[in-house]
Short mmCIF file of C-alpha atoms (C1' of nucleotides) in Angstrom, two decimals:
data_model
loop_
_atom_site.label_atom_id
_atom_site.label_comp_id
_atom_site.label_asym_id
_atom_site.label_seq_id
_atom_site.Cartn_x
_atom_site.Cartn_y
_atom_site.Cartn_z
CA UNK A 1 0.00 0.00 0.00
CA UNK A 2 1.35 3.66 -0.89
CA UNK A 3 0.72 5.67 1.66
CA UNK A 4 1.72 8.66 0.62
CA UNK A 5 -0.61 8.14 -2.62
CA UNK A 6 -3.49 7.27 -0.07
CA UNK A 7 -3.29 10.48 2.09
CA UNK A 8 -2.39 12.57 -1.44
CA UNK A 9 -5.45 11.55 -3.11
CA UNK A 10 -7.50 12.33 -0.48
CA UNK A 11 -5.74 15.67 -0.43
CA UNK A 12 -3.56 15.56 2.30
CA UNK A 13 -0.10 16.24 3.29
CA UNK A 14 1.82 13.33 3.68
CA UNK A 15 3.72 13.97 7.15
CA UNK A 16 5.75 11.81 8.78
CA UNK A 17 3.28 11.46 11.65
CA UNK A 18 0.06 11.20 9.10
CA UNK A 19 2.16 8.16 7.14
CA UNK A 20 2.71 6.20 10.84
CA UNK A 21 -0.57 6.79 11.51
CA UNK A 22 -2.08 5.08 8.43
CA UNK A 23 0.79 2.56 8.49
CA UNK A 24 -0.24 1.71 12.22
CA UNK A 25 -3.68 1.13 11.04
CA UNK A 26 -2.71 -1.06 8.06
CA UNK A 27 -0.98 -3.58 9.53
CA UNK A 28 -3.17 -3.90 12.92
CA UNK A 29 -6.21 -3.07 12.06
CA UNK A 30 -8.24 -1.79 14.81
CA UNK A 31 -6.26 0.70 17.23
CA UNK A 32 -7.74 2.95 20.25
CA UNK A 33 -6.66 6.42 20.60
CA UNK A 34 -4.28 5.21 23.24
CA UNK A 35 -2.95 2.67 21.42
CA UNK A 36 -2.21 4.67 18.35
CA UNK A 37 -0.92 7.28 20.61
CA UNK A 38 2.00 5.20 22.00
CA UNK A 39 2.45 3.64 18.93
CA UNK A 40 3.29 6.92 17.59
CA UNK A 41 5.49 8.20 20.93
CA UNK A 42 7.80 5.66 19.95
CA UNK A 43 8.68 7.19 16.29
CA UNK A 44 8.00 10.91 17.37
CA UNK A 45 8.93 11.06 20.87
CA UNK A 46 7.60 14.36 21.09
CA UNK A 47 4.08 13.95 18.93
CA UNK A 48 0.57 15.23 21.17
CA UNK A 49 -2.60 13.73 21.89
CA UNK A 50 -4.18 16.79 19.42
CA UNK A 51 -2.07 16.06 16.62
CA UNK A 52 -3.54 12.45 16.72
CA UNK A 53 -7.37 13.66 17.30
CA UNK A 54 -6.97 16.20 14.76
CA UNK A 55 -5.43 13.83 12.27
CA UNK A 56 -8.02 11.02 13.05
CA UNK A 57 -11.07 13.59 12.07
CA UNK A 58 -9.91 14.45 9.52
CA UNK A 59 -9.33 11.28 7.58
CA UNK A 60 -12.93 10.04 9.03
CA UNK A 61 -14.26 13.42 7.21
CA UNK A 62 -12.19 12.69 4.03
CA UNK A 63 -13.89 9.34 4.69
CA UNK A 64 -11.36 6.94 4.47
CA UNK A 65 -10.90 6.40 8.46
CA UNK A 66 -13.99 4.99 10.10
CA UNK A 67 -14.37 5.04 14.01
CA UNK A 68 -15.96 1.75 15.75
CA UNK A 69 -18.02 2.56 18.91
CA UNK A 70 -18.30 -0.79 20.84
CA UNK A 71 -20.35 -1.37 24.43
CA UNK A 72 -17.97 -0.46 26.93
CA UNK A 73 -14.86 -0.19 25.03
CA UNK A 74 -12.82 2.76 23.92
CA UNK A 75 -13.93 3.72 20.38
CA UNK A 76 -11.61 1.86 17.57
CA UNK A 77 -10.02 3.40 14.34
CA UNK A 78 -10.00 1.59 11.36
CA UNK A 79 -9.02 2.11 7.85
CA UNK A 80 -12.27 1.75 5.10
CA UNK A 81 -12.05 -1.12 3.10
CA UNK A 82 -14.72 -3.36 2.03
CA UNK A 83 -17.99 -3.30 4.17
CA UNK A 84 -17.77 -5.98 6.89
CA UNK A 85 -18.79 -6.86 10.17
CA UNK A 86 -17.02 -7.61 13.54
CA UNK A 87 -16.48 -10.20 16.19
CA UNK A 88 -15.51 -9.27 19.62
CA UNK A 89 -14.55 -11.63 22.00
CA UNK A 90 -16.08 -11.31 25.34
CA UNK A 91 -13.14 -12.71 27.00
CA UNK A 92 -10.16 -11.28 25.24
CA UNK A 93 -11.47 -8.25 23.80
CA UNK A 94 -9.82 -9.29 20.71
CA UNK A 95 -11.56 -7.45 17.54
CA UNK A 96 -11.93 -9.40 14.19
CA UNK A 97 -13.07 -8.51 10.54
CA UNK A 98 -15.58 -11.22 9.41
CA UNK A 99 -17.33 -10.72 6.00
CA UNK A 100 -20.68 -11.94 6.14
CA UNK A 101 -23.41 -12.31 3.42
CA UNK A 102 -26.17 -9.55 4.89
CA UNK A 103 -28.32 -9.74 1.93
CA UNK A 104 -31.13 -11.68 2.90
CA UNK A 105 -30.87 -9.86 6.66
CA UNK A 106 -31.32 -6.72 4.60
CA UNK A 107 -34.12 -7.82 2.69
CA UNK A 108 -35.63 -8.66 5.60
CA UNK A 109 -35.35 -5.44 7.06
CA UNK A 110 -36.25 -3.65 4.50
CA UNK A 111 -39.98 -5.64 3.97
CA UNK A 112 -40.16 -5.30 7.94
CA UNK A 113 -39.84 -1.56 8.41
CA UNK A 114 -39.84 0.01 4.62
CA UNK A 115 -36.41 1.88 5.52
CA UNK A 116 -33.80 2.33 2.28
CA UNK A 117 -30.66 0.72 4.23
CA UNK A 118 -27.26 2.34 3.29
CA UNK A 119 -25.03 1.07 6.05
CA UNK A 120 -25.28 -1.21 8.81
CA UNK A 121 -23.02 -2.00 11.92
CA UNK A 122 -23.14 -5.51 12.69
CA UNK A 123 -21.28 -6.46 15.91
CA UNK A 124 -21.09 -9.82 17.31
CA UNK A 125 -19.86 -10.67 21.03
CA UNK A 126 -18.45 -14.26 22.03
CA UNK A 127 -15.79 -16.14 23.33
CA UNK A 128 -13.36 -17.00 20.74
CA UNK A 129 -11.49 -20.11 20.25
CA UNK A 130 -8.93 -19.36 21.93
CA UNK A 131 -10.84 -18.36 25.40
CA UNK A 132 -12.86 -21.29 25.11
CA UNK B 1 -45.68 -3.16 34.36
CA UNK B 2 -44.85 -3.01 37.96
CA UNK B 3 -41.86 -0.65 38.02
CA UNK B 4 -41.40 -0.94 41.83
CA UNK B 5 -41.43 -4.82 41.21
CA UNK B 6 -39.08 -4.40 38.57
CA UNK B 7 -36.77 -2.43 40.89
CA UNK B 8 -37.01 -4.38 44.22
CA UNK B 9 -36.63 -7.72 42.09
CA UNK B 10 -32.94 -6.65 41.23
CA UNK B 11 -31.93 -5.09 45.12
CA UNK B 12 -32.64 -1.77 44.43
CA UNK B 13 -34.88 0.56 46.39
CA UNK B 14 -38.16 2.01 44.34
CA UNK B 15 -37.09 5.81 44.81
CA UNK B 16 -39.49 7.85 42.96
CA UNK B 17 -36.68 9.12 41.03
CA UNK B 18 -35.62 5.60 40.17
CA UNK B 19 -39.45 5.13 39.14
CA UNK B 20 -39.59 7.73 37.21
CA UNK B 21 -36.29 6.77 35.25
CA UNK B 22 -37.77 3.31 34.45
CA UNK B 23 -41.31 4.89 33.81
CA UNK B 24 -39.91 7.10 31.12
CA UNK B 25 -37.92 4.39 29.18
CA UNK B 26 -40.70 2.30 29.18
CA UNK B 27 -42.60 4.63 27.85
CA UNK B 28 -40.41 5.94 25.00
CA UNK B 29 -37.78 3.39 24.68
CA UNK B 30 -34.96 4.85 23.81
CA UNK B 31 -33.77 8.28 25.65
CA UNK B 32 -30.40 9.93 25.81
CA UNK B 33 -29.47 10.93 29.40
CA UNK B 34 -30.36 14.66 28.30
CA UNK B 35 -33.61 13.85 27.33
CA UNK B 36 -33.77 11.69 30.45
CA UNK B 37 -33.06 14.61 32.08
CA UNK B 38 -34.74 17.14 31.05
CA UNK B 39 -37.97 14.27 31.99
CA UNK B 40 -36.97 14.29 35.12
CA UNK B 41 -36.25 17.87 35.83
CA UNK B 42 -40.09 18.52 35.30
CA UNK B 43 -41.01 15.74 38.04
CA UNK B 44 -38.45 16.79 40.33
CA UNK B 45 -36.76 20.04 39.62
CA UNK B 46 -33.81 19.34 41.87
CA UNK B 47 -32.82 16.21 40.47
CA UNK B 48 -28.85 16.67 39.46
CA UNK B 49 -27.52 14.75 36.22
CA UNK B 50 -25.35 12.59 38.80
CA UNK B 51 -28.54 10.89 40.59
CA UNK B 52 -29.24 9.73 36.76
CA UNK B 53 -25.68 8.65 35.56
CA UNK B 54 -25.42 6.74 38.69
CA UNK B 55 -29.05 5.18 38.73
CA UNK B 56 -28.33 4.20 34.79
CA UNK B 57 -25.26 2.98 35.77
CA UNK B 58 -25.99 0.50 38.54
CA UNK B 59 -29.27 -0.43 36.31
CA UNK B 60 -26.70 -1.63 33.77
CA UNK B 61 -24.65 -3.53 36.43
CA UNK B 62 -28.05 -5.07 37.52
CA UNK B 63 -28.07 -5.79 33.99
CA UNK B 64 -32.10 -5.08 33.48
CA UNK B 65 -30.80 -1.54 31.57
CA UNK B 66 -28.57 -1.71 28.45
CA UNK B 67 -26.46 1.29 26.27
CA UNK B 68 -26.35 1.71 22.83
CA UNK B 69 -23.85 3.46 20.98
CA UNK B 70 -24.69 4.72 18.03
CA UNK B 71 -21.64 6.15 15.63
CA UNK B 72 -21.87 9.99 15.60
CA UNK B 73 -25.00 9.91 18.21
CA UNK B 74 -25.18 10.00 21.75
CA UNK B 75 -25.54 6.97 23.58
CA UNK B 76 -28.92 5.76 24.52
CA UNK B 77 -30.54 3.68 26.35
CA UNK B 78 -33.01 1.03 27.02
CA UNK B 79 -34.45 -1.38 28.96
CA UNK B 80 -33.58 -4.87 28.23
CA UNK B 81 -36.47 -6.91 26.86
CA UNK B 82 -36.18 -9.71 24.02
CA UNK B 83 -33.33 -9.51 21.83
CA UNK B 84 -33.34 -7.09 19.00
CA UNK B 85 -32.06 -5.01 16.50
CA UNK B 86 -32.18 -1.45 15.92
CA UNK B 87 -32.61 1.29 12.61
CA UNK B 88 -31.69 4.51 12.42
CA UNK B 89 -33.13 7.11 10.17
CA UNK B 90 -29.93 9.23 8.05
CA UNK B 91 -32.15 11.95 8.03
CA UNK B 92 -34.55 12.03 11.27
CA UNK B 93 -32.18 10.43 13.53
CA UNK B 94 -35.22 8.23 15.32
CA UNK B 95 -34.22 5.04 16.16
CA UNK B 96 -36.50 2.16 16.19
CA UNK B 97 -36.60 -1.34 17.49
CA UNK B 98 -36.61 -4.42 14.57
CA UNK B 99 -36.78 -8.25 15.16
CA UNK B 100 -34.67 -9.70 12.56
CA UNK B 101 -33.99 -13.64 12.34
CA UNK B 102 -30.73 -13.51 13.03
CA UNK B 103 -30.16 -17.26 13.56
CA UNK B 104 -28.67 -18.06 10.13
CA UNK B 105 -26.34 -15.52 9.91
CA UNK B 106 -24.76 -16.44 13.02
CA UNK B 107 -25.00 -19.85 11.90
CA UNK B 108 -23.02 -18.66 9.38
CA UNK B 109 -20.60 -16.14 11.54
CA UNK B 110 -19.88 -19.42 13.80
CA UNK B 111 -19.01 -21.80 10.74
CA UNK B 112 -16.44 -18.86 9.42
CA UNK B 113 -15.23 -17.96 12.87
CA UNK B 114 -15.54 -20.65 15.10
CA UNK B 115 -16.40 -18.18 18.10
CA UNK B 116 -19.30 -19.04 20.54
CA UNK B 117 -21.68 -15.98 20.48
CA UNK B 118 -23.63 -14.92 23.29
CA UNK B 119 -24.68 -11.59 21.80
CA UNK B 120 -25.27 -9.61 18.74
CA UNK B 121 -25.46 -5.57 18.53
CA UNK B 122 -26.89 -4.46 15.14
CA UNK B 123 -28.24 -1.22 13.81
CA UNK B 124 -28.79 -0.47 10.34
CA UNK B 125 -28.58 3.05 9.04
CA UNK B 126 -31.35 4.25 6.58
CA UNK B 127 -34.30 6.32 5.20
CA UNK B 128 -37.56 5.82 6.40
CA UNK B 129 -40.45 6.00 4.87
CA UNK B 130 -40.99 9.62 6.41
CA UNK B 131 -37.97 11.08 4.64
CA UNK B 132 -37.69 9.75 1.62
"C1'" DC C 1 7.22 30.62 -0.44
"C1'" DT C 2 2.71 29.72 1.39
"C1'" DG C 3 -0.84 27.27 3.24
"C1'" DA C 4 -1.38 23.21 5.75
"C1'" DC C 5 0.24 20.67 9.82
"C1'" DT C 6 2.30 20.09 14.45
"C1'" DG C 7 2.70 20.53 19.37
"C1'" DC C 8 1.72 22.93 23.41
"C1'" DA C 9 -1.53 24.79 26.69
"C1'" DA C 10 -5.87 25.90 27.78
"C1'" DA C 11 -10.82 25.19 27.23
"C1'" DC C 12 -14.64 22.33 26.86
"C1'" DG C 13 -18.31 18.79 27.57
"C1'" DT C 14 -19.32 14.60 29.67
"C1'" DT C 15 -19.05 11.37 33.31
"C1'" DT C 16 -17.48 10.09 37.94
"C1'" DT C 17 -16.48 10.83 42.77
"C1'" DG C 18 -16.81 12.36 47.81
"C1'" DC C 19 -19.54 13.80 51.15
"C1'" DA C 20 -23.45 15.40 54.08
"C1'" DC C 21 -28.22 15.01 54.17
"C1'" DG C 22 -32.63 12.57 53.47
"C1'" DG C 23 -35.77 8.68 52.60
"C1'" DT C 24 -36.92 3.65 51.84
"C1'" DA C 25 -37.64 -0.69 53.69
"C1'" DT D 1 -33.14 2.66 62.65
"C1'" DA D 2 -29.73 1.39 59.29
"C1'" DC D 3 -28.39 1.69 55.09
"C1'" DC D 4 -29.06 3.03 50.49
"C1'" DG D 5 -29.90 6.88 47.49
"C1'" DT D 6 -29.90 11.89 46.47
"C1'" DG D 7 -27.99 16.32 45.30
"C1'" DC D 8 -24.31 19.40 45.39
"C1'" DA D 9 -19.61 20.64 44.30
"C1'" DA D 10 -15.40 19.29 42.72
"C1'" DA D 11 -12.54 16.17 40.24
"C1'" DA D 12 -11.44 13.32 36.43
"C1'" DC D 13 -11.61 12.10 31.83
"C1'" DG D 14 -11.72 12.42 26.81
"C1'" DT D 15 -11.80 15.49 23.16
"C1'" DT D 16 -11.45 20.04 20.93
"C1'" DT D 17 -9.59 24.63 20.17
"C1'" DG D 18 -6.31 28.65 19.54
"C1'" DC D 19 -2.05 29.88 18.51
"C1'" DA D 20 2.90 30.27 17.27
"C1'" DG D 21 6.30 27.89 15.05
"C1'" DT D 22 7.49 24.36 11.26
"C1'" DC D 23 7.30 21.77 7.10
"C1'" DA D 24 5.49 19.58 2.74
"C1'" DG D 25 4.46 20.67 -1.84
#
DNA sequence: CTGACTGCAAACGTTTTGCACGGTA
DNA sequence: TACCGTGCAAAACGTTTGCAGTCAG
């Protein structure tokens, strides 16, 4: 992935800070403010909090950053893709992309209440594998 | 419904605040703790916003009361009754309760995943018929 | 070179906490 | 009566803002 391309075509600068940021999220995924934060400290020792915020809102406004609010867990960050769902696990608190076929759920939806569905947020909670 | 039942069946005392609180979700479902508020400041004009974070807040630890965060919204909540699934209007913001079969796509979510799930948050994001 | 970005400090809004008083069971 | 719950004020927390200096294009 170019990520100085990405941030470029979305019309951004491509600082240092804004290319570990988007790097961070690539390869993990799904990262907390806090996360991302120290992350971060540990390439610019002397980065802030705000720089981070303000960086975050503005790639969700560009709309290439999406932000993941779970039950009683710090909000996640994640880089827009494909649509998908998620899997928490209730034990680990591990986050996981799963693509699942929400056509017919949609349908259903859509006969049920007459709404034109654009987006959903499907979150599932259970122990994984692992935790067992 | 018997709201002092309701109360006294989970260990807490039926304060008329705390009846008041459970009144007014039953009634409308789903209420933001300004709205809840703002209820309750016409019933009791001294209430303070800390009687209600803490009442919601044990009410979810009694686990009759759950929160719902909604991306961009604030949270809301609701009293726990059958499982369900929520929509949310683009344009109106309401937010209304759906019973979807979700069996089969957790059927499915379990073959890809191999978690055990005990729970499922979903909200789909649309038009309704209202705002089309 | 210039506008966009960073980092600091301060402000802000929301939620939690400590404590004295009051009310339920 | 004993303890739980309320309301107030203050604290804590997460996030946003303003501003001066810096850097990418």
């Amino acid at each position: 992935m170019d990520k100085t391309l990405l941030l470029q075509s979305y019309d951004l600068k491509a600082t240092p800070q804004r290319l570990e940021i988007v790097g961070a999220l690539y390869v993990q995924g799904h990262l907390n403010i806090d996360t991302l934060y120290s992350e971060l400290k540990n390439k610019f020792p002397s980065i802030s909090l705000s720089t981070i915020y303000k960086n975050i809102n503005t790639m969700i406004d560009k709309g290439f950053l999406s932000e993941l609010k779970i039950p009683s867990e710090k909000n996640l960050y994640e880089l827009i893709k494909e649509e998908h769902s998620h899997v928490i696990c209730t034990q680990c608190k591990k986050v996981t992309d799963i693509h699942l076929n929400i056509s017919s759920l949609l349908q259903e939806a859509r006969n049920i209440s007459k709404y034109k569905f654009q987006k959903s947020s499907i979150i599932l909670n259970g122990t994984c594998p692992e935790c067992f």
